[in-house]
């Protein structure tokens, strides 16, 4: 793993945007794996600014998001589909037909998940997968477990994830209890991985990911085995990690 220490969230976001921008410049028809959450918002803002200036062209890019709440339609303002349009897709020149999020509105979990696996496989898997990390070490919605997951599947969200995500809802009871998420194996198929972390509440998860045992109890720890994984994290998130 390559660890890049940044002074704060803004610095993390700019450096992450630089990595993604370089990917798109080098390969204009890149397949990007994208993430939701608070962490990548600054990265998306920076990329949108560069896109606006003509410095980063997304017209040939295709995008595959990690996950979606089960039971929410694309139009639901709490859905990840909506989040991606609001925070990124509607601000750049990507073709919306080339953007993909698991279909949370499909109540048939097996069908929704196998269909998503099919389209990600047919796209050849991401050239670059952007990730955030949960306080419990989750990636996508792959929560701590006794085994690593494989393809897209339906998960029960843990109480800690429901609590963490409730800040974006009126109250915790409104947070969906299930989600469809790409599996850990699919995430590992990406040719390169960029994982971001900011803030003291991520410090333990970041330490466990980078220096702990590789275990499904910290799903992000599997990234130690990826051949091209870059961590960009700020001082607070790296507080428990030794300086390189
Ligand atoms: P956050 O979520 O960016 O909102 O902290 C990260 C995650 O849970 O993957």
CSV table of C-alpha atoms and ligand atoms in Angstrom, one decimal:
chain,number,residue,atom,x,y,z
A,1,UNK,CA,0.0,0.0,0.0
A,2,UNK,CA,1.1,3.5,-0.8
A,3,UNK,CA,0.1,5.9,2.0
A,4,UNK,CA,-0.1,9.6,1.2
A,5,UNK,CA,-0.4,11.9,4.3
A,6,UNK,CA,-2.2,15.2,3.7
A,7,UNK,CA,-2.6,18.1,6.1
A,8,UNK,CA,-6.4,18.3,6.0
A,9,UNK,CA,-9.6,17.3,4.1
A,10,UNK,CA,-9.0,19.9,1.4
A,11,UNK,CA,-5.5,18.7,0.7
A,12,UNK,CA,-6.8,15.1,0.6
A,13,UNK,CA,-9.5,16.1,-1.8
A,14,UNK,CA,-7.2,17.9,-4.2
A,15,UNK,CA,-4.7,15.1,-4.2
A,16,UNK,CA,-7.4,12.5,-4.8
A,17,UNK,CA,-8.8,14.6,-7.6
A,18,UNK,CA,-5.3,14.8,-9.2
A,19,UNK,CA,-5.1,11.0,-9.2
A,20,UNK,CA,-8.5,10.6,-10.8
A,21,UNK,CA,-7.8,13.4,-13.3
A,22,UNK,CA,-4.5,11.8,-14.3
A,23,UNK,CA,-6.4,8.5,-14.8
A,24,UNK,CA,-8.9,10.1,-17.1
A,25,UNK,CA,-6.3,12.1,-19.0
A,26,UNK,CA,-4.2,9.0,-19.6
A,27,UNK,CA,-7.2,6.8,-20.6
A,28,UNK,CA,-10.2,9.0,-21.6
A,29,UNK,CA,-12.6,6.0,-21.7
A,30,UNK,CA,-11.7,4.9,-18.2
A,31,UNK,CA,-14.0,2.8,-16.2
A,32,UNK,CA,-14.3,4.4,-12.8
A,33,UNK,CA,-15.6,2.8,-9.7
A,34,UNK,CA,-17.2,5.5,-7.5
A,35,UNK,CA,-18.2,5.9,-3.9
A,36,UNK,CA,-20.7,8.0,-2.0
A,37,UNK,CA,-20.4,9.4,1.6
A,38,UNK,CA,-19.1,12.6,2.9
A,39,UNK,CA,-15.4,11.8,2.2
A,40,UNK,CA,-15.4,12.0,-1.6
A,41,UNK,CA,-17.5,15.2,-1.9
A,42,UNK,CA,-14.5,17.5,-1.9
A,43,UNK,CA,-12.9,15.4,-4.6
A,44,UNK,CA,-16.0,15.5,-6.7
A,45,UNK,CA,-16.1,19.3,-6.3
A,46,UNK,CA,-12.5,19.7,-7.4
A,47,UNK,CA,-13.0,17.4,-10.4
A,48,UNK,CA,-16.2,19.3,-11.4
A,49,UNK,CA,-14.2,22.6,-11.3
A,50,UNK,CA,-11.5,21.2,-13.5
A,51,UNK,CA,-14.1,19.7,-15.8
A,52,UNK,CA,-15.8,23.1,-16.1
A,53,UNK,CA,-12.4,24.7,-17.0
A,54,UNK,CA,-11.9,22.1,-19.7
A,55,UNK,CA,-9.0,20.4,-17.9
A,56,UNK,CA,-10.7,17.0,-17.3
A,57,UNK,CA,-13.0,15.5,-19.8
A,58,UNK,CA,-15.5,12.8,-18.7
A,59,UNK,CA,-17.3,12.5,-22.0
A,60,UNK,CA,-16.0,9.0,-22.6
A,61,UNK,CA,-15.8,7.8,-19.0
A,62,UNK,CA,-18.2,5.2,-17.6
A,63,UNK,CA,-18.9,5.0,-13.9
A,64,UNK,CA,-20.0,2.2,-11.6
A,65,UNK,CA,-21.0,3.0,-8.0
A,66,UNK,CA,-20.4,0.6,-5.1
A,67,UNK,CA,-23.7,0.4,-3.5
A,68,UNK,CA,-27.3,1.6,-3.0
A,69,UNK,CA,-29.9,1.4,-0.2
A,70,UNK,CA,-32.5,-1.3,-0.8
A,71,UNK,CA,-36.0,0.1,-1.2
A,72,UNK,CA,-35.1,3.6,-2.4
A,73,UNK,CA,-35.9,4.7,-6.0
A,74,UNK,CA,-33.5,6.7,-8.1
A,75,UNK,CA,-35.5,9.8,-7.5
A,76,UNK,CA,-35.4,9.5,-3.7
A,77,UNK,CA,-33.2,12.3,-2.3
A,78,UNK,CA,-31.7,9.8,0.1
A,79,UNK,CA,-30.7,7.4,-2.6
A,80,UNK,CA,-27.1,7.1,-3.7
A,81,UNK,CA,-28.2,7.5,-7.2
A,82,UNK,CA,-29.6,10.9,-6.3
A,83,UNK,CA,-26.4,11.7,-4.3
A,84,UNK,CA,-24.2,11.0,-7.3
A,85,UNK,CA,-26.2,13.3,-9.6
A,86,UNK,CA,-26.3,16.1,-7.1
A,87,UNK,CA,-22.7,15.9,-6.1
A,88,UNK,CA,-21.0,14.9,-9.3
A,89,UNK,CA,-22.7,13.6,-12.4
A,90,UNK,CA,-24.9,16.7,-13.0
A,91,UNK,CA,-21.8,18.9,-12.6
A,92,UNK,CA,-19.6,17.2,-15.2
A,93,UNK,CA,-19.9,16.2,-18.9
A,94,UNK,CA,-20.3,12.5,-18.2
A,95,UNK,CA,-23.0,10.8,-20.3
A,96,UNK,CA,-25.7,9.8,-17.8
A,97,UNK,CA,-26.3,6.6,-19.8
A,98,UNK,CA,-22.8,5.6,-18.8
A,99,UNK,CA,-23.4,6.0,-15.1
A,100,UNK,CA,-24.5,3.0,-13.0
A,101,UNK,CA,-25.7,2.4,-9.5
A,102,UNK,CA,-27.2,-0.9,-8.2
A,103,UNK,CA,-31.0,-0.8,-8.6
A,104,UNK,CA,-32.3,-0.3,-5.0
A,105,UNK,CA,-35.8,0.0,-6.3
A,106,UNK,CA,-35.8,-3.7,-7.4
A,107,UNK,CA,-37.1,-5.7,-4.4
A,108,UNK,CA,-35.8,-8.9,-5.9
A,109,UNK,CA,-32.3,-8.9,-4.4
A,110,UNK,CA,-30.9,-11.8,-6.3
A,111,UNK,CA,-32.0,-10.3,-9.6
A,112,UNK,CA,-30.8,-6.8,-8.8
A,113,UNK,CA,-27.4,-8.1,-7.6
A,114,UNK,CA,-26.7,-10.5,-10.4
A,115,UNK,CA,-27.7,-7.9,-13.0
A,116,UNK,CA,-25.2,-5.4,-11.4
A,117,UNK,CA,-22.5,-8.1,-11.4
A,118,UNK,CA,-23.1,-8.7,-15.1
A,119,UNK,CA,-22.8,-5.1,-16.1
A,120,UNK,CA,-19.6,-4.5,-14.1
A,121,UNK,CA,-18.1,-7.7,-15.5
A,122,UNK,CA,-19.0,-6.7,-19.0
A,123,UNK,CA,-17.4,-3.3,-18.5
A,124,UNK,CA,-14.2,-5.2,-17.7
A,125,UNK,CA,-14.1,-4.0,-14.0
A,126,UNK,CA,-12.9,-0.5,-13.0
A,127,UNK,CA,-9.5,0.9,-14.0
A,128,UNK,CA,-9.7,2.9,-10.8
A,129,UNK,CA,-11.9,2.3,-7.8
A,130,UNK,CA,-12.5,5.1,-5.4
A,131,UNK,CA,-13.3,4.1,-1.9
A,132,UNK,CA,-14.2,5.6,1.5
A,133,UNK,CA,-13.8,3.6,4.7
A,134,UNK,CA,-16.3,3.1,7.4
A,135,UNK,CA,-15.5,3.6,11.1
A,136,UNK,CA,-15.8,-0.1,11.4
A,137,UNK,CA,-13.5,-0.7,8.4
A,138,UNK,CA,-16.2,-1.4,5.9
A,139,UNK,CA,-15.7,-0.7,2.2
A,140,UNK,CA,-18.9,-0.2,0.1
A,141,UNK,CA,-21.4,-1.7,2.5
A,142,UNK,CA,-19.2,-4.8,3.2
A,143,UNK,CA,-19.5,-4.9,7.0
A,144,UNK,CA,-17.2,-6.8,9.4
A,145,UNK,CA,-18.0,-10.5,9.0
A,146,UNK,CA,-16.4,-13.9,9.3
A,147,UNK,CA,-15.7,-14.1,5.6
A,148,UNK,CA,-14.9,-11.8,2.7
A,149,UNK,CA,-17.8,-11.3,0.3
A,150,UNK,CA,-17.6,-12.0,-3.4
A,151,UNK,CA,-20.0,-10.5,-5.9
A,152,UNK,CA,-22.8,-7.9,-5.4
A,153,UNK,CA,-25.1,-8.9,-2.6
A,154,UNK,CA,-27.8,-7.7,-0.2
A,155,UNK,CA,-26.5,-6.8,3.3
A,156,UNK,CA,-28.1,-5.9,6.6
A,157,UNK,CA,-26.5,-2.7,7.8
A,158,UNK,CA,-24.8,-2.8,11.2
A,159,UNK,CA,-26.1,-0.6,14.0
A,160,UNK,CA,-22.8,1.5,13.8
A,161,UNK,CA,-23.3,2.2,10.1
A,162,UNK,CA,-27.0,3.1,10.6
A,163,UNK,CA,-26.0,5.5,13.4
A,164,UNK,CA,-23.2,7.0,11.3
A,165,UNK,CA,-25.5,7.5,8.3
A,166,UNK,CA,-28.4,8.8,10.3
A,167,UNK,CA,-26.9,12.3,10.2
A,168,UNK,CA,-28.1,12.5,6.6
A,169,UNK,CA,-31.7,11.5,7.5
A,170,UNK,CA,-34.3,13.2,9.7
A,171,UNK,CA,-33.8,10.4,12.3
A,172,UNK,CA,-32.1,7.0,12.6
A,173,UNK,CA,-35.5,5.2,12.1
A,174,UNK,CA,-35.6,6.5,8.5
A,175,UNK,CA,-32.2,4.9,7.5
A,176,UNK,CA,-32.9,1.8,5.4
A,177,UNK,CA,-31.8,-1.4,7.1
A,178,UNK,CA,-30.5,-3.1,3.9
A,179,UNK,CA,-28.4,-2.2,0.9
A,180,UNK,CA,-27.1,-3.8,-2.3
A,181,UNK,CA,-23.3,-3.6,-2.4
A,182,UNK,CA,-20.5,-4.7,-4.7
A,183,UNK,CA,-18.6,-7.5,-3.0
A,184,UNK,CA,-15.0,-7.4,-1.7
A,185,UNK,CA,-13.9,-9.7,-4.5
A,186,UNK,CA,-15.3,-7.4,-7.2
A,187,UNK,CA,-13.6,-4.4,-5.5
A,188,UNK,CA,-10.3,-6.3,-5.6
A,189,UNK,CA,-10.7,-6.8,-9.4
A,190,UNK,CA,-10.2,-3.1,-10.0
A,191,UNK,CA,-6.8,-2.5,-11.6
A,192,UNK,CA,-6.0,0.3,-9.1
A,193,UNK,CA,-7.6,1.4,-5.8
A,194,UNK,CA,-7.7,4.9,-4.2
A,195,UNK,CA,-9.1,4.9,-0.7
A,196,UNK,CA,-9.7,8.2,1.2
A,197,UNK,CA,-10.0,8.9,4.9
A,198,UNK,CA,-10.4,12.1,6.9
A,199,UNK,CA,-11.0,12.9,10.5
A,200,UNK,CA,-10.2,11.3,13.9
A,201,UNK,CA,-13.2,9.0,13.8
A,202,UNK,CA,-11.5,7.0,11.0
A,203,UNK,CA,-8.1,6.7,12.8
A,204,UNK,CA,-8.6,3.2,14.2
A,205,UNK,CA,-10.1,1.8,10.9
A,206,UNK,CA,-7.2,3.3,8.9
A,207,UNK,CA,-4.6,1.8,11.3
A,208,UNK,CA,-6.3,-1.6,11.1
A,209,UNK,CA,-6.6,-1.4,7.3
A,210,UNK,CA,-2.9,-0.6,6.8
A,211,UNK,CA,-1.2,-2.3,9.7
A,212,UNK,CA,-3.6,-4.8,11.2
A,213,UNK,CA,-4.1,-8.5,10.2
A,214,UNK,CA,-5.8,-9.1,6.9
A,215,UNK,CA,-9.2,-10.2,8.2
A,216,UNK,CA,-12.9,-9.9,7.2
A,217,UNK,CA,-13.4,-8.3,10.6
A,218,UNK,CA,-11.8,-5.3,9.0
A,219,UNK,CA,-12.9,-5.6,5.3
A,220,UNK,CA,-10.6,-2.8,4.2
A,221,UNK,CA,-7.6,-4.8,5.4
A,222,UNK,CA,-7.8,-7.0,2.3
A,223,UNK,CA,-6.5,-4.0,0.3
A,224,UNK,CA,-3.1,-4.8,1.8
A,225,UNK,CA,-3.1,-7.6,-0.8
A,226,UNK,CA,-3.9,-5.4,-3.8
A,227,UNK,CA,-1.1,-4.8,-6.2
A,228,UNK,CA,-2.0,-1.1,-6.7
A,229,UNK,CA,-3.7,0.5,-3.7
A,230,UNK,CA,-3.1,4.1,-2.7
A,231,UNK,CA,-4.4,5.5,0.6
A,232,UNK,CA,-4.8,9.3,0.8
A,233,UNK,CA,-5.6,10.4,4.3
A,234,UNK,CA,-5.3,13.4,6.4
A,235,UNK,CA,-3.2,13.8,9.6
A,236,UNK,CA,-6.2,13.1,11.9
A,237,UNK,CA,-7.1,9.9,10.1
A,238,UNK,CA,-3.5,8.8,10.1
A,239,UNK,CA,-3.0,9.7,13.8
A,240,UNK,CA,-2.4,6.1,14.9
A,241,UNK,CA,-0.2,5.2,11.9
A,242,UNK,CA,3.6,5.5,12.1
A,243,UNK,CA,5.0,8.2,9.9
A,244,UNK,CA,6.6,6.8,6.7
B,1,LIG,P1,-18.2,8.7,5.0
B,1,LIG,O1,-18.5,7.2,4.7
B,1,LIG,O2,-17.4,9.2,3.8
B,1,LIG,O3,-19.6,9.4,5.0
B,1,LIG,O4,-17.5,8.8,6.2
B,1,LIG,C1,-17.5,6.4,4.3
B,1,LIG,C2,-18.0,4.9,4.3
B,1,LIG,O5,-18.8,4.6,5.1
B,1,LIG,O6,-17.6,4.2,3.4
